[in-house]
PDB file of C-alpha atoms in Angstrom:
ATOM      1  CA  MET A 482       5.162 -23.517  -1.932  1.00 58.00           C
ATOM      2  CA  GLU A 483       7.453 -21.614  -3.966  1.00 60.00           C
ATOM      3  CA  PHE A 484       6.540 -19.458  -6.914  1.00 67.00           C
ATOM      4  CA  PRO A 485       8.244 -17.445  -9.656  1.00 75.00           C
ATOM      5  CA  MET A 486       9.010 -13.597 -10.016  1.00 87.00           C
ATOM      6  CA  THR A 487       5.633 -11.384  -9.800  1.00 95.00           C
ATOM      7  CA  THR A 488       4.823  -8.684 -12.408  1.00 96.00           C
ATOM      8  CA  ARG A 489       1.780  -7.960 -10.788  1.00 98.00           C
ATOM      9  CA  ALA A 490       0.787  -5.879  -8.274  1.00 98.00           C
ATOM     10  CA  VAL A 491      -2.393  -4.789  -6.948  1.00 98.00           C
ATOM     11  CA  VAL A 492      -2.875  -1.171  -5.542  1.00 98.00           C
ATOM     12  CA  LEU A 493      -5.861   0.394  -3.347  1.00 96.00           C
ATOM     13  CA  ALA A 494      -7.046   3.265  -4.038  1.00 91.00           C
ATOM     14  CA  ARG A 495     -10.462   2.643  -2.817  1.00 76.00           C
ATOM     15  CA  GLY A 496     -10.288   4.531   0.697  1.00 66.00           C
ATOM     16  CA  LEU A 497     -12.605   7.026   1.806  1.00 59.00           C
ATOM     17  CA  GLY A 498      -9.657   9.140   2.804  1.00 59.00           C
ATOM     18  CA  THR A 499     -11.263  10.598   5.649  1.00 69.00           C
ATOM     19  CA  ARG A 500      -8.228  12.366   6.983  1.00 71.00           C
ATOM     20  CA  MET A 501      -7.323  13.493   4.042  1.00 68.00           C
ATOM     21  CA  ARG A 502     -10.861  15.323   4.083  1.00 67.00           C
ATOM     22  CA  GLN A 503     -10.252  16.823   7.442  1.00 73.00           C
ATOM     23  CA  HIS A 504      -9.658  21.293   7.195  1.00 76.00           C
ATOM     24  CA  ASP A 505      -6.563  22.068   8.151  1.00 72.00           C
ATOM     25  CA  PRO A 506      -5.572  25.163   7.954  1.00 72.00           C
ATOM     26  CA  ALA A 507      -2.040  25.102   8.680  1.00 64.00           C
ATOM     27  CA  ALA A 508      -1.788  22.933   5.214  1.00 77.00           C
ATOM     28  CA  PRO A 509      -0.745  25.001   2.354  1.00 83.00           C
ATOM     29  CA  LEU A 510      -2.737  23.511  -0.557  1.00 81.00           C
ATOM     30  CA  SER A 511      -3.210  24.829  -4.301  1.00 83.00           C
ATOM     31  CA  ALA A 512      -6.876  24.419  -5.611  1.00 85.00           C
ATOM     32  CA  GLU A 513      -6.154  21.333  -7.280  1.00 89.00           C
ATOM     33  CA  GLN A 514      -4.770  20.033  -4.297  1.00 86.00           C
ATOM     34  CA  GLN A 515      -7.389  21.588  -2.207  1.00 87.00           C
ATOM     35  CA  ALA A 516     -10.245  19.738  -4.520  1.00 81.00           C
ATOM     36  CA  ALA A 517      -8.392  16.163  -4.425  1.00 79.00           C
ATOM     37  CA  ALA A 518      -7.896  16.832  -0.787  1.00 79.00           C
ATOM     38  CA  ASP A 519     -12.103  17.580  -0.188  1.00 80.00           C
ATOM     39  CA  ALA A 520     -12.786  14.319  -2.713  1.00 80.00           C
ATOM     40  CA  GLY A 521     -10.856  11.754  -0.283  1.00 80.00           C
ATOM     41  CA  LEU A 522      -8.657  11.442  -3.272  1.00 86.00           C
ATOM     42  CA  LYS A 523      -5.086  11.204  -1.709  1.00 88.00           C
ATOM     43  CA  ALA A 524      -3.767   9.147  -4.751  1.00 90.00           C
ATOM     44  CA  MET A 525      -4.716  11.656  -7.091  1.00 92.00           C
ATOM     45  CA  MET A 526      -3.409  14.969  -5.350  1.00 91.00           C
ATOM     46  CA  PRO A 527      -0.415  16.538  -7.583  1.00 93.00           C
ATOM     47  CA  ILE A 528       2.465  16.812  -6.451  1.00 96.00           C
ATOM     48  CA  ASN A 529       4.846  18.657  -8.492  1.00 96.00           C
ATOM     49  CA  GLY A 530       2.474  18.737 -11.473  1.00 94.00           C
ATOM     50  CA  VAL A 531       1.315  14.814 -11.816  1.00 96.00           C
ATOM     51  CA  PRO A 532      -0.474  12.650  -9.092  1.00 95.00           C
ATOM     52  CA  PHE A 533       1.022  11.106  -6.429  1.00 96.00           C
ATOM     53  CA  LEU A 534      -0.091   8.041  -7.864  1.00 96.00           C
ATOM     54  CA  ASP A 535       2.410   8.605 -11.020  1.00 97.00           C
ATOM     55  CA  TYR A 536       5.431   8.507  -8.247  1.00 98.00           C
ATOM     56  CA  SER A 537       3.879   4.723  -7.017  1.00 97.00           C
ATOM     57  CA  LEU A 538       3.739   3.514 -10.483  1.00 98.00           C
ATOM     58  CA  SER A 539       6.494   4.165 -11.920  1.00 98.00           C
ATOM     59  CA  ALA A 540       8.210   2.791  -8.694  1.00 98.00           C
ATOM     60  CA  LEU A 541       6.542  -0.176  -9.566  1.00 98.00           C
ATOM     61  CA  ALA A 542       7.629   0.087 -13.071  1.00 98.00           C
ATOM     62  CA  ASP A 543      11.355   0.493 -12.160  1.00 97.00           C
ATOM     63  CA  ALA A 544      10.557  -3.092  -9.680  1.00 97.00           C
ATOM     64  CA  GLY A 545       9.932  -4.677 -13.009  1.00 97.00           C
ATOM     65  CA  ILE A 546       5.992  -4.888 -12.115  1.00 98.00           C
ATOM     66  CA  ASN A 547       4.033  -4.880 -15.732  1.00 97.00           C
ATOM     67  CA  ASP A 548       0.633  -5.274 -15.095  1.00 98.00           C
ATOM     68  CA  VAL A 549      -1.423  -3.326 -12.216  1.00 98.00           C
ATOM     69  CA  ALA A 550      -4.677  -3.488 -10.747  1.00 98.00           C
ATOM     70  CA  LEU A 551      -6.428  -0.415  -9.230  1.00 98.00           C
ATOM     71  CA  VAL A 552      -9.282  -1.035  -6.842  1.00 97.00           C
ATOM     72  CA  VAL A 553     -11.255   2.019  -7.035  1.00 95.00           C
ATOM     73  CA  ALA A 554     -14.708   3.361  -6.263  1.00 91.00           C
ATOM     74  CA  PRO A 555     -17.598   2.850  -8.734  1.00 92.00           C
ATOM     75  CA  ASP A 556     -17.265   6.334  -8.857  1.00 89.00           C
ATOM     76  CA  HIS A 557     -13.698   6.657 -10.914  1.00 91.00           C
ATOM     77  CA  ALA A 558     -14.145   8.421 -13.973  1.00 91.00           C
ATOM     78  CA  ILE A 559     -11.115  10.804 -12.691  1.00 91.00           C
ATOM     79  CA  VAL A 560      -8.254   8.123 -12.166  1.00 93.00           C
ATOM     80  CA  ALA A 561      -9.907   6.372 -15.206  1.00 94.00           C
ATOM     81  CA  GLU A 562      -9.933   9.349 -17.401  1.00 95.00           C
ATOM     82  CA  ARG A 563      -5.978  10.090 -16.253  1.00 95.00           C
ATOM     83  CA  TYR A 564      -4.773   6.889 -16.977  1.00 96.00           C
ATOM     84  CA  ARG A 565      -6.884   5.846 -20.523  1.00 95.00           C
ATOM     85  CA  THR A 566      -7.158   9.066 -21.774  1.00 96.00           C
ATOM     86  CA  ILE A 567      -4.764  12.179 -20.362  1.00 95.00           C
ATOM     87  CA  ALA A 568      -1.451  10.058 -19.151  1.00 96.00           C
ATOM     88  CA  PRO A 569      -1.878   6.270 -20.503  1.00 96.00           C
ATOM     89  CA  PRO A 570       1.362   4.542 -18.660  1.00 96.00           C
ATOM     90  CA  ARG A 571       4.083   3.370 -21.110  1.00 96.00           C
ATOM     91  CA  ARG A 572       5.805   0.900 -19.017  1.00 97.00           C
ATOM     92  CA  LEU A 573       2.531  -1.082 -17.547  1.00 97.00           C
ATOM     93  CA  ARG A 574      -0.335  -1.743 -18.108  1.00 97.00           C
ATOM     94  CA  ILE A 575      -3.447  -0.900 -16.007  1.00 97.00           C
ATOM     95  CA  ASP A 576      -6.499  -2.357 -14.993  1.00 98.00           C
ATOM     96  CA  PHE A 577      -9.570  -0.827 -12.947  1.00 97.00           C
ATOM     97  CA  VAL A 578     -10.978  -3.636 -10.197  1.00 97.00           C
ATOM     98  CA  VAL A 579     -14.405  -2.039  -8.533  1.00 96.00           C
ATOM     99  CA  GLN A 580     -14.900  -2.632  -4.467  1.00 95.00           C
ATOM    100  CA  ASP A 581     -18.121  -1.657  -4.139  1.00 93.00           C
ATOM    101  CA  ASP A 582     -18.069  -0.475  -0.805  1.00 92.00           C
ATOM    102  CA  ALA A 583     -15.513   0.950   1.385  1.00 89.00           C
ATOM    103  CA  ILE A 584     -15.832  -1.894   3.865  1.00 93.00           C
ATOM    104  CA  GLY A 585     -12.380  -2.217   4.476  1.00 94.00           C
ATOM    105  CA  THR A 586      -8.857  -3.518   2.676  1.00 95.00           C
ATOM    106  CA  ALA A 587      -9.260  -7.253   3.133  1.00 97.00           C
ATOM    107  CA  ASN A 588     -12.243  -6.654   1.053  1.00 96.00           C
ATOM    108  CA  ALA A 589     -10.134  -4.588  -1.123  1.00 97.00           C
ATOM    109  CA  ILE A 590      -8.067  -6.814  -1.930  1.00 98.00           C
ATOM    110  CA  LEU A 591     -10.822  -9.639  -2.116  1.00 97.00           C
ATOM    111  CA  SER A 592     -12.295  -7.452  -4.913  1.00 97.00           C
ATOM    112  CA  ALA A 593      -8.793  -8.377  -6.965  1.00 98.00           C
ATOM    113  CA  ARG A 594      -9.501 -11.977  -6.994  1.00 98.00           C
ATOM    114  CA  GLN A 595     -10.661 -12.840 -10.571  1.00 98.00           C
ATOM    115  CA  TRP A 596      -8.157 -10.401 -11.980  1.00 98.00           C
ATOM    116  CA  THR A 597      -5.224 -11.970 -10.135  1.00 97.00           C
ATOM    117  CA  GLY A 598      -5.896 -15.169 -11.942  1.00 96.00           C
ATOM    118  CA  GLY A 599      -4.217 -17.349  -9.486  1.00 95.00           C
ATOM    119  CA  ASP A 600      -0.830 -15.855  -9.625  1.00 95.00           C
ATOM    120  CA  PRO A 601       1.332 -14.257  -7.026  1.00 96.00           C
ATOM    121  CA  PHE A 602       1.010 -10.576  -6.655  1.00 98.00           C
ATOM    122  CA  LEU A 603       2.064  -7.368  -4.554  1.00 98.00           C
ATOM    123  CA  ALA A 604      -0.352  -5.385  -2.454  1.00 98.00           C
ATOM    124  CA  MET A 605      -0.166  -2.139  -1.203  1.00 97.00           C
ATOM    125  CA  ASN A 606      -1.357   1.224  -0.318  1.00 94.00           C
ATOM    126  CA  ALA A 607      -1.788   3.917  -2.722  1.00 93.00           C
ATOM    127  CA  ASP A 608      -1.236   6.667  -0.367  1.00 92.00           C
ATOM    128  CA  ASN A 609       2.402   5.273   0.500  1.00 95.00           C
ATOM    129  CA  LEU A 610       5.089   5.946  -1.969  1.00 97.00           C
ATOM    130  CA  TYR A 611       8.037   2.833  -1.302  1.00 97.00           C
ATOM    131  CA  PRO A 612      11.213   2.246  -2.253  1.00 97.00           C
ATOM    132  CA  ALA A 613      11.979   0.758  -5.768  1.00 97.00           C
ATOM    133  CA  ALA A 614      14.384  -1.550  -4.277  1.00 97.00           C
ATOM    134  CA  ALA A 615      12.578  -2.947  -1.962  1.00 97.00           C
ATOM    135  CA  LEU A 616       9.812  -3.647  -4.099  1.00 98.00           C
ATOM    136  CA  ARG A 617      11.976  -5.418  -6.389  1.00 97.00           C
ATOM    137  CA  ASP A 618      13.235  -7.544  -3.505  1.00 97.00           C
ATOM    138  CA  LEU A 619       9.245  -8.530  -2.895  1.00 97.00           C
ATOM    139  CA  ALA A 620       8.766  -9.289  -6.583  1.00 97.00           C
ATOM    140  CA  ALA A 621      11.496 -11.423  -6.729  1.00 96.00           C
ATOM    141  CA  LEU A 622      11.036 -12.917  -3.343  1.00 96.00           C
ATOM    142  CA  ARG A 623       9.071 -16.516  -4.295  1.00 91.00           C
ATOM    143  CA  GLU A 624       6.824 -16.587  -1.373  1.00 96.00           C
ATOM    144  CA  PRO A 625       4.678 -14.381   0.772  1.00 97.00           C
ATOM    145  CA  GLY A 626       6.065 -11.645   2.570  1.00 97.00           C
ATOM    146  CA  PHE A 627       6.744  -7.979   2.926  1.00 97.00           C
ATOM    147  CA  PRO A 628       9.209  -5.349   3.493  1.00 96.00           C
ATOM    148  CA  ALA A 629      10.576  -5.282   7.004  1.00 94.00           C
ATOM    149  CA  PHE A 630      10.876  -1.924   7.737  1.00 93.00           C
ATOM    150  CA  ASP A 631      13.734  -0.345  10.731  1.00 90.00           C
ATOM    151  CA  ALA A 632      11.492   1.989  12.644  1.00 88.00           C
ATOM    152  CA  ASP A 633      14.631   4.236  13.750  1.00 90.00           C
ATOM    153  CA  ASP A 634      15.414   3.918   9.391  1.00 93.00           C
ATOM    154  CA  LEU A 635      11.659   4.883   8.948  1.00 92.00           C
ATOM    155  CA  VAL A 636      11.984   8.135  11.031  1.00 92.00           C
ATOM    156  CA  ARG A 637      14.809   9.142   9.972  1.00 94.00           C
ATOM    157  CA  SER A 638      14.273   8.998   6.109  1.00 96.00           C
ATOM    158  CA  SER A 639      10.485   9.502   5.634  1.00 96.00           C
ATOM    159  CA  ASN A 640       8.277  11.984   6.344  1.00 94.00           C
ATOM    160  CA  ILE A 641       6.216   9.890   9.093  1.00 91.00           C
ATOM    161  CA  PRO A 642       7.027  11.404  12.317  1.00 90.00           C
ATOM    162  CA  ALA A 643       8.096   9.182  15.439  1.00 89.00           C
ATOM    163  CA  GLU A 644       4.543   9.870  17.185  1.00 86.00           C
ATOM    164  CA  ARG A 645       2.660   8.486  13.736  1.00 86.00           C
ATOM    165  CA  VAL A 646       5.304   5.772  13.754  1.00 84.00           C
ATOM    166  CA  ARG A 647       4.393   4.709  17.381  1.00 80.00           C
ATOM    167  CA  ALA A 648       0.725   4.349  16.337  1.00 78.00           C
ATOM    168  CA  PHE A 649       1.754   1.584  13.882  1.00 79.00           C
ATOM    169  CA  ALA A 650       1.183  -2.465  14.748  1.00 75.00           C
ATOM    170  CA  LEU A 651       4.287  -4.139  15.508  1.00 79.00           C
ATOM    171  CA  VAL A 652       5.426  -7.051  13.976  1.00 88.00           C
ATOM    172  CA  GLU A 653       7.027 -10.122  15.562  1.00 90.00           C
ATOM    173  CA  LEU A 654       9.486 -12.450  13.654  1.00 92.00           C
ATOM    174  CA  ASP A 655      10.622 -16.285  14.411  1.00 93.00           C
ATOM    175  CA  ASP A 656      14.137 -16.599  14.626  1.00 93.00           C
ATOM    176  CA  GLU A 657      13.791 -18.085  10.864  1.00 96.00           C
ATOM    177  CA  GLY A 658      12.536 -14.330   9.924  1.00 95.00           C
ATOM    178  CA  TYR A 659       9.098 -15.575   9.394  1.00 97.00           C
ATOM    179  CA  LEU A 660       5.853 -13.685  10.942  1.00 96.00           C
ATOM    180  CA  THR A 661       4.574 -15.099  13.992  1.00 93.00           C
ATOM    181  CA  ARG A 662       2.325 -11.993  14.604  1.00 89.00           C
ATOM    182  CA  ILE A 663       0.490  -8.539  14.183  1.00 87.00           C
ATOM    183  CA  VAL A 664       0.325  -6.840  17.515  1.00 80.00           C
ATOM    184  CA  GLU A 665      -1.285  -3.664  18.049  1.00 70.00           C
ATOM    185  CA  LYS A 666       1.055  -1.467  20.105  1.00 59.00           C
ATOM    186  CA  PRO A 667       0.443   0.557  22.659  1.00 53.00           C
ATOM    187  CA  ALA A 668       1.401   4.485  22.190  1.00 55.00           C
ATOM    188  CA  ALA A 669       4.031   4.543  24.322  1.00 56.00           C
ATOM    189  CA  ASP A 670       7.261   2.252  22.822  1.00 63.00           C
ATOM    190  CA  LEU A 671       8.569   2.628  19.087  1.00 58.00           C
ATOM    191  CA  PRO A 672       7.920  -0.212  17.431  1.00 61.00           C
ATOM    192  CA  GLN A 673      10.983  -1.990  16.131  1.00 83.00           C
ATOM    193  CA  VAL A 674       9.712  -3.730  12.708  1.00 85.00           C
ATOM    194  CA  ILE A 675       6.824  -2.359  10.412  1.00 87.00           C
ATOM    195  CA  SER A 676       5.549  -3.295   7.678  1.00 89.00           C
ATOM    196  CA  MET A 677       3.836  -0.319   5.971  1.00 91.00           C
ATOM    197  CA  ASN A 678       0.878  -2.978   4.679  1.00 91.00           C
ATOM    198  CA  CYS A 679       2.904  -3.644   1.637  1.00 96.00           C
ATOM    199  CA  TRP A 680       3.015  -7.072   0.881  1.00 97.00           C
ATOM    200  CA  ARG A 681       3.628 -10.302  -1.316  1.00 98.00           C
ATOM    201  CA  PHE A 682       0.479 -12.615  -1.642  1.00 98.00           C
ATOM    202  CA  ASP A 683      -0.446 -15.873  -3.193  1.00 97.00           C
ATOM    203  CA  GLU A 684      -3.868 -16.828  -3.487  1.00 96.00           C
ATOM    204  CA  ARG A 685      -4.202 -18.248  -0.443  1.00 97.00           C
ATOM    205  CA  ILE A 686      -4.796 -14.563   0.986  1.00 98.00           C
ATOM    206  CA  PHE A 687      -8.251 -14.465  -0.529  1.00 98.00           C
ATOM    207  CA  ASP A 688      -9.725 -17.104   2.114  1.00 98.00           C
ATOM    208  CA  ALA A 689      -8.696 -15.401   5.198  1.00 98.00           C
ATOM    209  CA  CYS A 690      -9.780 -12.159   3.576  1.00 98.00           C
ATOM    210  CA  ARG A 691     -13.512 -14.024   2.572  1.00 97.00           C
ATOM    211  CA  GLU A 692     -13.328 -14.906   6.532  1.00 97.00           C
ATOM    212  CA  VAL A 693     -11.580 -12.319   8.669  1.00 97.00           C
ATOM    213  CA  PRO A 694     -14.249 -10.724  11.083  1.00 96.00           C
ATOM    214  CA  ARG A 695     -15.161  -6.966  11.284  1.00 94.00           C
ATOM    215  CA  SER A 696     -12.556  -5.340  13.372  1.00 90.00           C
ATOM    216  CA  ALA A 697     -13.480  -2.708  16.084  1.00 87.00           C
ATOM    217  CA  ARG A 698     -13.824   0.046  13.424  1.00 86.00           C
ATOM    218  CA  GLY A 699     -15.969  -2.251  11.416  1.00 90.00           C
ATOM    219  CA  GLU A 700     -13.803  -2.931   8.291  1.00 92.00           C
ATOM    220  CA  PHE A 701     -12.324  -6.002   7.606  1.00 95.00           C
ATOM    221  CA  GLU A 702      -9.018  -5.384   7.344  1.00 94.00           C
ATOM    222  CA  LEU A 703      -5.809  -6.429   5.757  1.00 95.00           C
ATOM    223  CA  PRO A 704      -3.517  -6.875   8.128  1.00 93.00           C
ATOM    224  CA  GLU A 705      -5.924  -8.540  10.219  1.00 94.00           C
ATOM    225  CA  ALA A 706      -6.446 -11.213   7.540  1.00 96.00           C
ATOM    226  CA  VAL A 707      -3.292 -11.622   6.717  1.00 96.00           C
ATOM    227  CA  GLY A 708      -2.609 -12.373  10.887  1.00 95.00           C
ATOM    228  CA  LEU A 709      -5.195 -15.600  10.349  1.00 96.00           C
ATOM    229  CA  ALA A 710      -3.652 -16.537   7.081  1.00 97.00           C
ATOM    230  CA  ALA A 711      -0.408 -16.704   9.473  1.00 96.00           C
ATOM    231  CA  ARG A 712      -2.315 -18.338  11.976  1.00 95.00           C
ATOM    232  CA  ARG A 713      -3.365 -20.953   9.476  1.00 96.00           C
ATOM    233  CA  GLY A 714      -0.085 -21.954   8.265  1.00 96.00           C
ATOM    234  CA  VAL A 715       0.899 -19.442   5.480  1.00 97.00           C
ATOM    235  CA  ARG A 716       3.896 -18.032   5.861  1.00 97.00           C
ATOM    236  CA  PHE A 717       5.314 -14.590   5.467  1.00 98.00           C
ATOM    237  CA  LYS A 718       9.229 -13.693   4.781  1.00 97.00           C
ATOM    238  CA  ALA A 719      10.248 -10.719   6.302  1.00 97.00           C
ATOM    239  CA  LEU A 720      12.742  -8.690   4.129  1.00 97.00           C
ATOM    240  CA  PRO A 721      15.107  -6.169   5.794  1.00 95.00           C
ATOM    241  CA  ALA A 722      14.215  -2.724   3.771  1.00 95.00           C
ATOM    242  CA  ARG A 723      14.980   0.847   4.174  1.00 93.00           C
ATOM    243  CA  GLY A 724      13.114   3.488   3.251  1.00 92.00           C
ATOM    244  CA  PRO A 725      12.336   6.447   2.661  1.00 96.00           C
ATOM    245  CA  VAL A 726       8.255   5.353   2.433  1.00 96.00           C
ATOM    246  CA  LEU A 727       7.051   8.623   1.536  1.00 97.00           C
ATOM    247  CA  ASP A 728       3.192   9.076   3.182  1.00 93.00           C
ATOM    248  CA  LEU A 729       0.670  10.874   1.731  1.00 93.00           C
ATOM    249  CA  SER A 730      -2.756  10.474   4.020  1.00 87.00           C
ATOM    250  CA  ARG A 731      -3.034  14.035   5.735  1.00 87.00           C
ATOM    251  CA  ARG A 732      -3.093  17.474   4.457  1.00 89.00           C
ATOM    252  CA  ALA A 733       0.011  18.168   5.502  1.00 88.00           C
ATOM    253  CA  ASP A 734       1.950  15.721   4.656  1.00 90.00           C
ATOM    254  CA  ALA A 735       1.365  17.514   1.120  1.00 91.00           C
ATOM    255  CA  ALA A 736       4.044  20.111   1.169  1.00 91.00           C
ATOM    256  CA  ASP A 737       6.952  17.820   2.640  1.00 92.00           C
ATOM    257  CA  VAL A 738       6.103  15.340   0.164  1.00 95.00           C
ATOM    258  CA  ALA A 739       6.519  17.476  -2.749  1.00 93.00           C
ATOM    259  CA  ARG A 740      10.091  18.857  -1.235  1.00 96.00           C
ATOM    260  CA  ARG A 741      11.222  15.247  -1.269  1.00 97.00           C
ATOM    261  CA  LEU A 742      10.143  14.842  -4.525  1.00 97.00           C
ATOM    262  CA  ALA A 743      11.222  17.614  -6.483  1.00 96.00           C
ATOM    263  CA  GLY A 744      13.201  16.718  -9.294  1.00 93.00           C
ATOM    264  CA  VAL A 745      12.076  13.177  -9.096  1.00 95.00           C
ATOM    265  CA  ALA A 746      10.897  12.219 -12.792  1.00 94.00           C
ATOM    266  CA  ALA A 747       7.587   9.985 -12.612  1.00 96.00           C
ATOM    267  CA  MET A 748       7.619   7.256 -15.622  1.00 95.00           C
ATOM    268  CA  PRO A 749       4.532   4.873 -14.937  1.00 95.00           C
TER     269      PRO A 749
END
């Protein structure tokens, strides 16, 4: 099954921000950053004067994406005010898709089914900033897939330390570069290929998101739904990609992310 280049993306901005809410006296935050962290609003944390999400939306626009669905909580007034009133994006259109309960990323994707209209789409986390080149290649892929980041390069180029990368799942590929399975790796070894939970999907992902069982954490997890779809015959192509991927999941990440984005203009 082959589709044209997609110009649509779903950005998961509904999470509870549990790690971001955790107090860290060693993390230097401004008052505005402190407020965002306390609320668990990772994507809305100010970085060099603008929400972190502005940089992600700008990268999507650079990659040729025209329409973005932000999956948000029922109470998303802060996000809506930013992108409807204070600073509406000029290069892409934003819609808001409400996920009623924060019960996992697979359920978040399922919430956006009507918005996608049966078209292929990109899906990604709101607390990661992916390279525009990787997003552009993914949008042009014409089949389901994901950017396959080399773990060593990710550690070198990104703000993600090796010990955090070791906790990521290992992606196994066949000889043609298609996903065979996603394996939770012990912390002893550095995974070789990382997906960073950035995907190109078609509508076949929705059945997997609906039918995937709850994980050990009690949530409906998107990587497990991808694994289920793969076992059912959906082929996910791995696109070799290079970082950096910036991660803003903890308070301690903010200062380094701000340093790395100094001088970068966010223009959604």
